[in-house]
Amino acid sequence: MLNFVLFGPPGAGKGTQSEKLINKYQLVHISTGDLFRAHIKNQTALGKRVSKLIAEGELVPDKITIDMLEEEIDKNPTAKGFVFDGFPRTIPQAAELDKFLEEKGSKIDGVIALDVDKDELVKRVALRQKETGRLDDQAEKSQKRIDEYFNKIILVLPYYDEQKKLTKINGIGNIDDVFNNLCAVIDKY
Ligand SMILES: Nc1ncnc2c1ncn2[C@@H]1O[C@H](COP(=O)(O)OP(=O)(O)O)[C@@H](O)[C@H]1O
């Protein structure tokens, strides 16, 4: 199996690159953001529980997120591997993911962090907001999510650095160039 985490702030390109990577490596893409948005769109009990939090740009509590993620992994027993996009966002989530995969005789092979500066992030998220109308991409909320990434979520990276699994790559530039740089890292796993 090949499992890796695509890490980065809002607008770094996690979703864009994940789409290309799952085609090349035949993997299942698990984006916790996409899963939450599907629950909200389908007005499930979980969707109703998290919609306000997400619209405000707040993180969903670990237990809720972990349970949703583990359920999604279990829905794909024949997967050749997973690209985790937007998960983990906290150390408890990272530790639980390691434990969950270990119980299945699997592991995270690597974590790739997309480095993009704040000005570029704000530009990209504003463009995405125009295209998709995402509530949490509105200027004030997206700034809050970007700040939360650099103040809090980024603290997950040392957890993987200690395991010698972290690689940082530049997320700025031509989408295909970033993709090729990602593949060069993944092909070494
Ligand atoms: N691992 C997670 N833990 C807690 N909340 C999450 C997680 N993943 C997604 N969310 C919630 O869903 C929202 C959208 O996530 P996502 O689409 O990954 O944002 P982006 O792609 O802009 O980084 C987050 O702002 C947060 O509210």
JSON list of C-alpha atoms and ligand atoms in Angstrom, two decimals:
[
{"chain": "A", "resi": 1, "resn": "MET", "atom": "CA", "xyz": [0.00, 0.00, 0.00]},
{"chain": "A", "resi": 2, "resn": "LEU", "atom": "CA", "xyz": [1.07, 3.61, -0.55]},
{"chain": "A", "resi": 3, "resn": "ASN", "atom": "CA", "xyz": [-0.31, 6.13, 1.97]},
{"chain": "A", "resi": 4, "resn": "PHE", "atom": "CA", "xyz": [0.76, 9.73, 2.20]},
{"chain": "A", "resi": 5, "resn": "VAL", "atom": "CA", "xyz": [-0.47, 13.02, 3.60]},
{"chain": "A", "resi": 6, "resn": "LEU", "atom": "CA", "xyz": [-0.66, 16.14, 1.44]},
{"chain": "A", "resi": 7, "resn": "PHE", "atom": "CA", "xyz": [-0.27, 18.94, 3.99]},
{"chain": "A", "resi": 8, "resn": "GLY", "atom": "CA", "xyz": [-0.61, 22.68, 3.63]},
{"chain": "A", "resi": 9, "resn": "PRO", "atom": "CA", "xyz": [-2.59, 25.85, 4.34]},
{"chain": "A", "resi": 10, "resn": "PRO", "atom": "CA", "xyz": [-5.94, 26.69, 2.72]},
{"chain": "A", "resi": 11, "resn": "GLY", "atom": "CA", "xyz": [-5.33, 27.36, -0.95]},
{"chain": "A", "resi": 12, "resn": "ALA", "atom": "CA", "xyz": [-1.94, 25.60, -1.04]},
{"chain": "A", "resi": 13, "resn": "GLY", "atom": "CA", "xyz": [-3.16, 23.29, -3.79]},
{"chain": "A", "resi": 14, "resn": "LYS", "atom": "CA", "xyz": [-3.87, 20.13, -1.80]},
{"chain": "A", "resi": 15, "resn": "GLY", "atom": "CA", "xyz": [-7.08, 19.36, -3.68]},
{"chain": "A", "resi": 16, "resn": "THR", "atom": "CA", "xyz": [-5.66, 20.29, -7.11]},
{"chain": "A", "resi": 17, "resn": "GLN", "atom": "CA", "xyz": [-2.59, 18.10, -6.69]},
{"chain": "A", "resi": 18, "resn": "SER", "atom": "CA", "xyz": [-4.52, 15.25, -5.04]},
{"chain": "A", "resi": 19, "resn": "GLU", "atom": "CA", "xyz": [-6.71, 14.89, -8.13]},
{"chain": "A", "resi": 20, "resn": "LYS", "atom": "CA", "xyz": [-3.64, 14.43, -10.35]},
{"chain": "A", "resi": 21, "resn": "LEU", "atom": "CA", "xyz": [-1.85, 12.15, -7.89]},
{"chain": "A", "resi": 22, "resn": "ILE", "atom": "CA", "xyz": [-4.74, 9.70, -7.42]},
{"chain": "A", "resi": 23, "resn": "ASN", "atom": "CA", "xyz": [-4.92, 9.21, -11.19]},
{"chain": "A", "resi": 24, "resn": "LYS", "atom": "CA", "xyz": [-1.20, 8.57, -11.51]},
{"chain": "A", "resi": 25, "resn": "TYR", "atom": "CA", "xyz": [-0.86, 6.26, -8.46]},
{"chain": "A", "resi": 26, "resn": "GLN", "atom": "CA", "xyz": [-4.39, 4.78, -8.51]},
{"chain": "A", "resi": 27, "resn": "LEU", "atom": "CA", "xyz": [-5.04, 5.80, -4.91]},
{"chain": "A", "resi": 28, "resn": "VAL", "atom": "CA", "xyz": [-8.17, 6.81, -2.97]},
{"chain": "A", "resi": 29, "resn": "HIS", "atom": "CA", "xyz": [-8.33, 10.53, -2.15]},
{"chain": "A", "resi": 30, "resn": "ILE", "atom": "CA", "xyz": [-9.70, 11.31, 1.29]},
{"chain": "A", "resi": 31, "resn": "SER", "atom": "CA", "xyz": [-10.30, 15.02, 1.83]},
{"chain": "A", "resi": 32, "resn": "THR", "atom": "CA", "xyz": [-11.92, 15.67, 5.18]},
{"chain": "A", "resi": 33, "resn": "GLY", "atom": "CA", "xyz": [-13.05, 19.07, 3.90]},
{"chain": "A", "resi": 34, "resn": "ASP", "atom": "CA", "xyz": [-14.83, 17.46, 0.95]},
{"chain": "A", "resi": 35, "resn": "LEU", "atom": "CA", "xyz": [-16.38, 14.84, 3.24]},
{"chain": "A", "resi": 36, "resn": "PHE", "atom": "CA", "xyz": [-17.72, 17.50, 5.60]},
{"chain": "A", "resi": 37, "resn": "ARG", "atom": "CA", "xyz": [-19.10, 19.52, 2.68]},
{"chain": "A", "resi": 38, "resn": "ALA", "atom": "CA", "xyz": [-20.89, 16.41, 1.36]},
{"chain": "A", "resi": 39, "resn": "HIS", "atom": "CA", "xyz": [-22.44, 15.83, 4.80]},
{"chain": "A", "resi": 40, "resn": "ILE", "atom": "CA", "xyz": [-23.57, 19.47, 4.92]},
{"chain": "A", "resi": 41, "resn": "LYS", "atom": "CA", "xyz": [-24.98, 19.32, 1.35]},
{"chain": "A", "resi": 42, "resn": "ASN", "atom": "CA", "xyz": [-26.85, 16.08, 2.15]},
{"chain": "A", "resi": 43, "resn": "GLN", "atom": "CA", "xyz": [-28.05, 17.53, 5.46]},
{"chain": "A", "resi": 44, "resn": "THR", "atom": "CA", "xyz": [-26.94, 14.47, 7.42]},
{"chain": "A", "resi": 45, "resn": "ALA", "atom": "CA", "xyz": [-26.91, 14.57, 11.24]},
{"chain": "A", "resi": 46, "resn": "LEU", "atom": "CA", "xyz": [-23.13, 15.07, 11.07]},
{"chain": "A", "resi": 47, "resn": "GLY", "atom": "CA", "xyz": [-23.56, 17.78, 8.44]},
{"chain": "A", "resi": 48, "resn": "LYS", "atom": "CA", "xyz": [-26.00, 19.68, 10.65]},
{"chain": "A", "resi": 49, "resn": "ARG", "atom": "CA", "xyz": [-23.60, 19.34, 13.60]},
{"chain": "A", "resi": 50, "resn": "VAL", "atom": "CA", "xyz": [-20.56, 20.78, 11.79]},
{"chain": "A", "resi": 51, "resn": "SER", "atom": "CA", "xyz": [-22.01, 23.27, 9.26]},
{"chain": "A", "resi": 52, "resn": "LYS", "atom": "CA", "xyz": [-21.83, 26.33, 11.53]},
{"chain": "A", "resi": 53, "resn": "LEU", "atom": "CA", "xyz": [-18.30, 25.49, 12.70]},
{"chain": "A", "resi": 54, "resn": "ILE", "atom": "CA", "xyz": [-17.09, 25.09, 9.14]},
{"chain": "A", "resi": 55, "resn": "ALA", "atom": "CA", "xyz": [-18.84, 28.23, 7.88]},
{"chain": "A", "resi": 56, "resn": "GLU", "atom": "CA", "xyz": [-17.02, 30.10, 10.68]},
{"chain": "A", "resi": 57, "resn": "GLY", "atom": "CA", "xyz": [-13.67, 28.60, 9.61]},
{"chain": "A", "resi": 58, "resn": "GLU", "atom": "CA", "xyz": [-13.33, 26.70, 12.89]},
{"chain": "A", "resi": 59, "resn": "LEU", "atom": "CA", "xyz": [-11.75, 23.23, 13.12]},
{"chain": "A", "resi": 60, "resn": "VAL", "atom": "CA", "xyz": [-14.19, 20.39, 13.72]},
{"chain": "A", "resi": 61, "resn": "PRO", "atom": "CA", "xyz": [-13.44, 18.51, 16.99]},
{"chain": "A", "resi": 62, "resn": "ASP", "atom": "CA", "xyz": [-10.93, 15.68, 16.67]},
{"chain": "A", "resi": 63, "resn": "LYS", "atom": "CA", "xyz": [-13.28, 12.85, 17.72]},
{"chain": "A", "resi": 64, "resn": "ILE", "atom": "CA", "xyz": [-15.88, 13.75, 15.07]},
{"chain": "A", "resi": 65, "resn": "THR", "atom": "CA", "xyz": [-13.22, 14.15, 12.37]},
{"chain": "A", "resi": 66, "resn": "ILE", "atom": "CA", "xyz": [-11.34, 10.97, 13.28]},
{"chain": "A", "resi": 67, "resn": "ASP", "atom": "CA", "xyz": [-14.54, 8.86, 13.35]},
{"chain": "A", "resi": 68, "resn": "MET", "atom": "CA", "xyz": [-15.53, 10.21, 9.91]},
{"chain": "A", "resi": 69, "resn": "LEU", "atom": "CA", "xyz": [-12.07, 9.55, 8.48]},
{"chain": "A", "resi": 70, "resn": "GLU", "atom": "CA", "xyz": [-11.81, 6.00, 9.83]},
{"chain": "A", "resi": 71, "resn": "GLU", "atom": "CA", "xyz": [-15.26, 5.21, 8.45]},
{"chain": "A", "resi": 72, "resn": "GLU", "atom": "CA", "xyz": [-14.09, 6.45, 5.02]},
{"chain": "A", "resi": 73, "resn": "ILE", "atom": "CA", "xyz": [-10.95, 4.29, 5.12]},
{"chain": "A", "resi": 74, "resn": "ASP", "atom": "CA", "xyz": [-13.07, 1.25, 6.04]},
{"chain": "A", "resi": 75, "resn": "LYS", "atom": "CA", "xyz": [-15.29, 1.95, 3.02]},
{"chain": "A", "resi": 76, "resn": "ASN", "atom": "CA", "xyz": [-12.28, 1.27, 0.80]},
{"chain": "A", "resi": 77, "resn": "PRO", "atom": "CA", "xyz": [-10.92, -2.15, 1.89]},
{"chain": "A", "resi": 78, "resn": "THR", "atom": "CA", "xyz": [-9.40, -2.88, -1.52]},
{"chain": "A", "resi": 79, "resn": "ALA", "atom": "CA", "xyz": [-7.68, 0.49, -1.89]},
{"chain": "A", "resi": 80, "resn": "LYS", "atom": "CA", "xyz": [-4.08, 0.41, -3.18]},
{"chain": "A", "resi": 81, "resn": "GLY", "atom": "CA", "xyz": [-3.46, 3.29, -0.79]},
{"chain": "A", "resi": 82, "resn": "PHE", "atom": "CA", "xyz": [-4.70, 6.73, 0.24]},
{"chain": "A", "resi": 83, "resn": "VAL", "atom": "CA", "xyz": [-3.88, 10.38, -0.27]},
{"chain": "A", "resi": 84, "resn": "PHE", "atom": "CA", "xyz": [-4.90, 12.17, 2.92]},
{"chain": "A", "resi": 85, "resn": "ASP", "atom": "CA", "xyz": [-5.84, 15.79, 2.13]},
{"chain": "A", "resi": 86, "resn": "GLY", "atom": "CA", "xyz": [-6.60, 18.13, 5.02]},
{"chain": "A", "resi": 87, "resn": "PHE", "atom": "CA", "xyz": [-6.08, 15.38, 7.58]},
{"chain": "A", "resi": 88, "resn": "PRO", "atom": "CA", "xyz": [-4.44, 15.32, 10.06]},
{"chain": "A", "resi": 89, "resn": "ARG", "atom": "CA", "xyz": [-4.77, 18.90, 11.24]},
{"chain": "A", "resi": 90, "resn": "THR", "atom": "CA", "xyz": [-3.88, 18.18, 14.90]},
{"chain": "A", "resi": 91, "resn": "ILE", "atom": "CA", "xyz": [-1.40, 15.90, 16.67]},
{"chain": "A", "resi": 92, "resn": "PRO", "atom": "CA", "xyz": [-4.14, 13.72, 18.21]},
{"chain": "A", "resi": 93, "resn": "GLN", "atom": "CA", "xyz": [-5.47, 13.18, 14.68]},
{"chain": "A", "resi": 94, "resn": "ALA", "atom": "CA", "xyz": [-1.97, 12.29, 13.44]},
{"chain": "A", "resi": 95, "resn": "ALA", "atom": "CA", "xyz": [-1.39, 9.86, 16.32]},
{"chain": "A", "resi": 96, "resn": "GLU", "atom": "CA", "xyz": [-4.80, 8.23, 15.84]},
{"chain": "A", "resi": 97, "resn": "LEU", "atom": "CA", "xyz": [-4.18, 7.83, 12.10]},
{"chain": "A", "resi": 98, "resn": "ASP", "atom": "CA", "xyz": [-0.86, 6.07, 12.82]},
{"chain": "A", "resi": 99, "resn": "LYS", "atom": "CA", "xyz": [-2.58, 3.77, 15.33]},
{"chain": "A", "resi": 100, "resn": "PHE", "atom": "CA", "xyz": [-5.52, 3.03, 13.01]},
{"chain": "A", "resi": 101, "resn": "LEU", "atom": "CA", "xyz": [-3.26, 2.19, 10.06]},
{"chain": "A", "resi": 102, "resn": "GLU", "atom": "CA", "xyz": [-0.90, 0.14, 12.23]},
{"chain": "A", "resi": 103, "resn": "GLU", "atom": "CA", "xyz": [-3.86, -2.02, 13.38]},
{"chain": "A", "resi": 104, "resn": "LYS", "atom": "CA", "xyz": [-4.43, -2.72, 9.67]},
{"chain": "A", "resi": 105, "resn": "GLY", "atom": "CA", "xyz": [-0.77, -3.61, 9.11]},
{"chain": "A", "resi": 106, "resn": "SER", "atom": "CA", "xyz": [-0.25, -0.36, 7.25]},
{"chain": "A", "resi": 107, "resn": "LYS", "atom": "CA", "xyz": [1.36, 3.06, 7.86]},
{"chain": "A", "resi": 108, "resn": "ILE", "atom": "CA", "xyz": [1.87, 6.58, 6.52]},
{"chain": "A", "resi": 109, "resn": "ASP", "atom": "CA", "xyz": [4.78, 6.38, 4.08]},
{"chain": "A", "resi": 110, "resn": "GLY", "atom": "CA", "xyz": [5.36, 10.12, 3.93]},
{"chain": "A", "resi": 111, "resn": "VAL", "atom": "CA", "xyz": [4.03, 13.62, 4.48]},
{"chain": "A", "resi": 112, "resn": "ILE", "atom": "CA", "xyz": [4.53, 16.32, 1.87]},
{"chain": "A", "resi": 113, "resn": "ALA", "atom": "CA", "xyz": [3.95, 19.91, 2.96]},
{"chain": "A", "resi": 114, "resn": "LEU", "atom": "CA", "xyz": [3.15, 22.43, 0.22]},
{"chain": "A", "resi": 115, "resn": "ASP", "atom": "CA", "xyz": [4.87, 25.74, 1.00]},
{"chain": "A", "resi": 116, "resn": "VAL", "atom": "CA", "xyz": [2.97, 28.79, -0.25]},
{"chain": "A", "resi": 117, "resn": "ASP", "atom": "CA", "xyz": [3.31, 32.34, 1.09]},
{"chain": "A", "resi": 118, "resn": "LYS", "atom": "CA", "xyz": [0.31, 34.11, 2.69]},
{"chain": "A", "resi": 119, "resn": "ASP", "atom": "CA", "xyz": [-0.17, 36.66, -0.11]},
{"chain": "A", "resi": 120, "resn": "GLU", "atom": "CA", "xyz": [-0.44, 33.93, -2.72]},
{"chain": "A", "resi": 121, "resn": "LEU", "atom": "CA", "xyz": [-2.81, 31.93, -0.46]},
{"chain": "A", "resi": 122, "resn": "VAL", "atom": "CA", "xyz": [-5.15, 34.93, -0.05]},
{"chain": "A", "resi": 123, "resn": "LYS", "atom": "CA", "xyz": [-5.16, 35.45, -3.83]},
{"chain": "A", "resi": 124, "resn": "ARG", "atom": "CA", "xyz": [-5.92, 31.78, -4.59]},
{"chain": "A", "resi": 125, "resn": "VAL", "atom": "CA", "xyz": [-8.65, 31.46, -1.94]},
{"chain": "A", "resi": 126, "resn": "ALA", "atom": "CA", "xyz": [-10.34, 34.67, -3.16]},
{"chain": "A", "resi": 127, "resn": "LEU", "atom": "CA", "xyz": [-10.37, 33.23, -6.69]},
{"chain": "A", "resi": 128, "resn": "ARG", "atom": "CA", "xyz": [-11.75, 29.91, -5.39]},
{"chain": "A", "resi": 129, "resn": "GLN", "atom": "CA", "xyz": [-14.46, 31.76, -3.45]},
{"chain": "A", "resi": 130, "resn": "LYS", "atom": "CA", "xyz": [-15.56, 33.46, -6.69]},
{"chain": "A", "resi": 131, "resn": "GLU", "atom": "CA", "xyz": [-15.62, 30.11, -8.51]},
{"chain": "A", "resi": 132, "resn": "THR", "atom": "CA", "xyz": [-17.23, 27.93, -5.84]},
{"chain": "A", "resi": 133, "resn": "GLY", "atom": "CA", "xyz": [-18.94, 30.32, -3.41]},
{"chain": "A", "resi": 134, "resn": "ARG", "atom": "CA", "xyz": [-17.47, 28.47, -0.41]},
{"chain": "A", "resi": 135, "resn": "LEU", "atom": "CA", "xyz": [-18.60, 30.32, 2.73]},
{"chain": "A", "resi": 136, "resn": "ASP", "atom": "CA", "xyz": [-15.31, 29.63, 4.54]},
{"chain": "A", "resi": 137, "resn": "ASP", "atom": "CA", "xyz": [-13.37, 31.12, 1.62]},
{"chain": "A", "resi": 138, "resn": "GLN", "atom": "CA", "xyz": [-14.84, 34.58, 2.24]},
{"chain": "A", "resi": 139, "resn": "ALA", "atom": "CA", "xyz": [-12.06, 37.06, 3.04]},
{"chain": "A", "resi": 140, "resn": "GLU", "atom": "CA", "xyz": [-12.52, 37.27, 6.82]},
{"chain": "A", "resi": 141, "resn": "LYS", "atom": "CA", "xyz": [-13.04, 33.53, 7.31]},
{"chain": "A", "resi": 142, "resn": "SER", "atom": "CA", "xyz": [-10.22, 32.52, 4.98]},
{"chain": "A", "resi": 143, "resn": "GLN", "atom": "CA", "xyz": [-7.81, 34.87, 6.77]},
{"chain": "A", "resi": 144, "resn": "LYS", "atom": "CA", "xyz": [-8.84, 33.19, 10.02]},
{"chain": "A", "resi": 145, "resn": "ARG", "atom": "CA", "xyz": [-8.16, 29.73, 8.52]},
{"chain": "A", "resi": 146, "resn": "ILE", "atom": "CA", "xyz": [-4.81, 30.82, 7.11]},
{"chain": "A", "resi": 147, "resn": "ASP", "atom": "CA", "xyz": [-3.79, 32.26, 10.50]},
{"chain": "A", "resi": 148, "resn": "GLU", "atom": "CA", "xyz": [-4.98, 29.07, 12.21]},
{"chain": "A", "resi": 149, "resn": "TYR", "atom": "CA", "xyz": [-2.77, 27.04, 9.87]},
{"chain": "A", "resi": 150, "resn": "PHE", "atom": "CA", "xyz": [0.38, 29.05, 10.63]},
{"chain": "A", "resi": 151, "resn": "ASN", "atom": "CA", "xyz": [-0.35, 29.31, 14.36]},
{"chain": "A", "resi": 152, "resn": "LYS", "atom": "CA", "xyz": [-1.70, 25.83, 15.09]},
{"chain": "A", "resi": 153, "resn": "ILE", "atom": "CA", "xyz": [-1.99, 23.26, 12.32]},
{"chain": "A", "resi": 154, "resn": "ILE", "atom": "CA", "xyz": [1.66, 23.69, 11.29]},
{"chain": "A", "resi": 155, "resn": "LEU", "atom": "CA", "xyz": [2.57, 22.25, 14.73]},
{"chain": "A", "resi": 156, "resn": "VAL", "atom": "CA", "xyz": [1.72, 18.82, 13.33]},
{"chain": "A", "resi": 157, "resn": "LEU", "atom": "CA", "xyz": [4.79, 18.93, 11.06]},
{"chain": "A", "resi": 158, "resn": "PRO", "atom": "CA", "xyz": [7.40, 18.21, 13.80]},
{"chain": "A", "resi": 159, "resn": "TYR", "atom": "CA", "xyz": [5.41, 15.04, 14.66]},
{"chain": "A", "resi": 160, "resn": "TYR", "atom": "CA", "xyz": [6.25, 13.69, 11.20]},
{"chain": "A", "resi": 161, "resn": "ASP", "atom": "CA", "xyz": [9.70, 15.30, 11.01]},
{"chain": "A", "resi": 162, "resn": "GLU", "atom": "CA", "xyz": [10.69, 13.27, 14.09]},
{"chain": "A", "resi": 163, "resn": "GLN", "atom": "CA", "xyz": [9.62, 10.15, 12.17]},
{"chain": "A", "resi": 164, "resn": "LYS", "atom": "CA", "xyz": [11.79, 11.32, 9.24]},
{"chain": "A", "resi": 165, "resn": "LYS", "atom": "CA", "xyz": [8.70, 11.29, 7.02]},
{"chain": "A", "resi": 166, "resn": "LEU", "atom": "CA", "xyz": [8.38, 15.00, 6.24]},
{"chain": "A", "resi": 167, "resn": "THR", "atom": "CA", "xyz": [9.30, 16.64, 2.93]},
{"chain": "A", "resi": 168, "resn": "LYS", "atom": "CA", "xyz": [8.51, 20.28, 2.15]},
{"chain": "A", "resi": 169, "resn": "ILE", "atom": "CA", "xyz": [8.11, 21.41, -1.44]},
{"chain": "A", "resi": 170, "resn": "ASN", "atom": "CA", "xyz": [7.38, 24.75, -3.04]},
{"chain": "A", "resi": 171, "resn": "GLY", "atom": "CA", "xyz": [3.69, 25.02, -3.84]},
{"chain": "A", "resi": 172, "resn": "ILE", "atom": "CA", "xyz": [4.16, 28.13, -5.97]},
{"chain": "A", "resi": 173, "resn": "GLY", "atom": "CA", "xyz": [4.52, 27.92, -9.73]},
{"chain": "A", "resi": 174, "resn": "ASN", "atom": "CA", "xyz": [3.06, 25.97, -12.59]},
{"chain": "A", "resi": 175, "resn": "ILE", "atom": "CA", "xyz": [0.67, 23.22, -11.44]},
{"chain": "A", "resi": 176, "resn": "ASP", "atom": "CA", "xyz": [2.47, 20.58, -13.53]},
{"chain": "A", "resi": 177, "resn": "ASP", "atom": "CA", "xyz": [5.89, 21.59, -12.16]},
{"chain": "A", "resi": 178, "resn": "VAL", "atom": "CA", "xyz": [4.60, 21.24, -8.57]},
{"chain": "A", "resi": 179, "resn": "PHE", "atom": "CA", "xyz": [3.05, 17.90, -9.56]},
{"chain": "A", "resi": 180, "resn": "ASN", "atom": "CA", "xyz": [6.34, 16.62, -10.99]},
{"chain": "A", "resi": 181, "resn": "ASN", "atom": "CA", "xyz": [8.17, 17.68, -7.83]},
{"chain": "A", "resi": 182, "resn": "LEU", "atom": "CA", "xyz": [5.56, 15.83, -5.74]},
{"chain": "A", "resi": 183, "resn": "CYS", "atom": "CA", "xyz": [5.98, 12.68, -7.86]},
{"chain": "A", "resi": 184, "resn": "ALA", "atom": "CA", "xyz": [9.76, 12.83, -7.45]},
{"chain": "A", "resi": 185, "resn": "VAL", "atom": "CA", "xyz": [9.24, 12.67, -3.67]},
{"chain": "A", "resi": 186, "resn": "ILE", "atom": "CA", "xyz": [6.53, 9.98, -3.78]},
{"chain": "A", "resi": 187, "resn": "ASP", "atom": "CA", "xyz": [8.52, 7.74, -6.14]},
{"chain": "A", "resi": 188, "resn": "LYS", "atom": "CA", "xyz": [11.16, 7.48, -3.41]},
{"chain": "A", "resi": 189, "resn": "TYR", "atom": "CA", "xyz": [8.69, 6.08, -0.81]},
{"chain": "B", "resi": 1, "resn": "LIG", "atom": "N1", "xyz": [-8.74, 17.32, 9.83]},
{"chain": "B", "resi": 1, "resn": "LIG", "atom": "C1", "xyz": [-9.67, 18.25, 10.15]},
{"chain": "B", "resi": 1, "resn": "LIG", "atom": "N2", "xyz": [-9.90, 18.55, 11.46]},
{"chain": "B", "resi": 1, "resn": "LIG", "atom": "C2", "xyz": [-10.83, 19.47, 11.79]},
{"chain": "B", "resi": 1, "resn": "LIG", "atom": "N3", "xyz": [-11.58, 20.17, 10.90]},
{"chain": "B", "resi": 1, "resn": "LIG", "atom": "C3", "xyz": [-11.38, 19.90, 9.59]},
{"chain": "B", "resi": 1, "resn": "LIG", "atom": "C4", "xyz": [-10.43, 18.93, 9.15]},
{"chain": "B", "resi": 1, "resn": "LIG", "atom": "N4", "xyz": [-10.46, 18.88, 7.78]},
{"chain": "B", "resi": 1, "resn": "LIG", "atom": "C5", "xyz": [-11.38, 19.80, 7.39]},
{"chain": "B", "resi": 1, "resn": "LIG", "atom": "N5", "xyz": [-11.93, 20.41, 8.46]},
{"chain": "B", "resi": 1, "resn": "LIG", "atom": "C6", "xyz": [-12.96, 21.46, 8.42]},
{"chain": "B", "resi": 1, "resn": "LIG", "atom": "O1", "xyz": [-13.37, 21.66, 7.07]},
{"chain": "B", "resi": 1, "resn": "LIG", "atom": "C7", "xyz": [-12.98, 22.98, 6.60]},
{"chain": "B", "resi": 1, "resn": "LIG", "atom": "C8", "xyz": [-12.55, 22.93, 5.13]},
{"chain": "B", "resi": 1, "resn": "LIG", "atom": "O2", "xyz": [-11.44, 22.04, 5.02]},
{"chain": "B", "resi": 1, "resn": "LIG", "atom": "P1", "xyz": [-10.61, 22.01, 3.60]},
{"chain": "B", "resi": 1, "resn": "LIG", "atom": "O3", "xyz": [-11.56, 21.93, 2.45]},
{"chain": "B", "resi": 1, "resn": "LIG", "atom": "O4", "xyz": [-9.55, 20.97, 3.75]},
{"chain": "B", "resi": 1, "resn": "LIG", "atom": "O5", "xyz": [-9.98, 23.47, 3.60]},
{"chain": "B", "resi": 1, "resn": "LIG", "atom": "P2", "xyz": [-8.84, 23.97, 2.61]},
{"chain": "B", "resi": 1, "resn": "LIG", "atom": "O6", "xyz": [-8.83, 23.08, 1.41]},
{"chain": "B", "resi": 1, "resn": "LIG", "atom": "O7", "xyz": [-9.24, 25.37, 2.34]},
{"chain": "B", "resi": 1, "resn": "LIG", "atom": "O8", "xyz": [-7.59, 23.82, 3.44]},
{"chain": "B", "resi": 1, "resn": "LIG", "atom": "C9", "xyz": [-11.84, 23.38, 7.55]},
{"chain": "B", "resi": 1, "resn": "LIG", "atom": "O9", "xyz": [-11.74, 24.81, 7.62]},
{"chain": "B", "resi": 1, "resn": "LIG", "atom": "C10", "xyz": [-12.38, 22.80, 8.88]},
{"chain": "B", "resi": 1, "resn": "LIG", "atom": "O10", "xyz": [-13.46, 23.58, 9.36]}
]
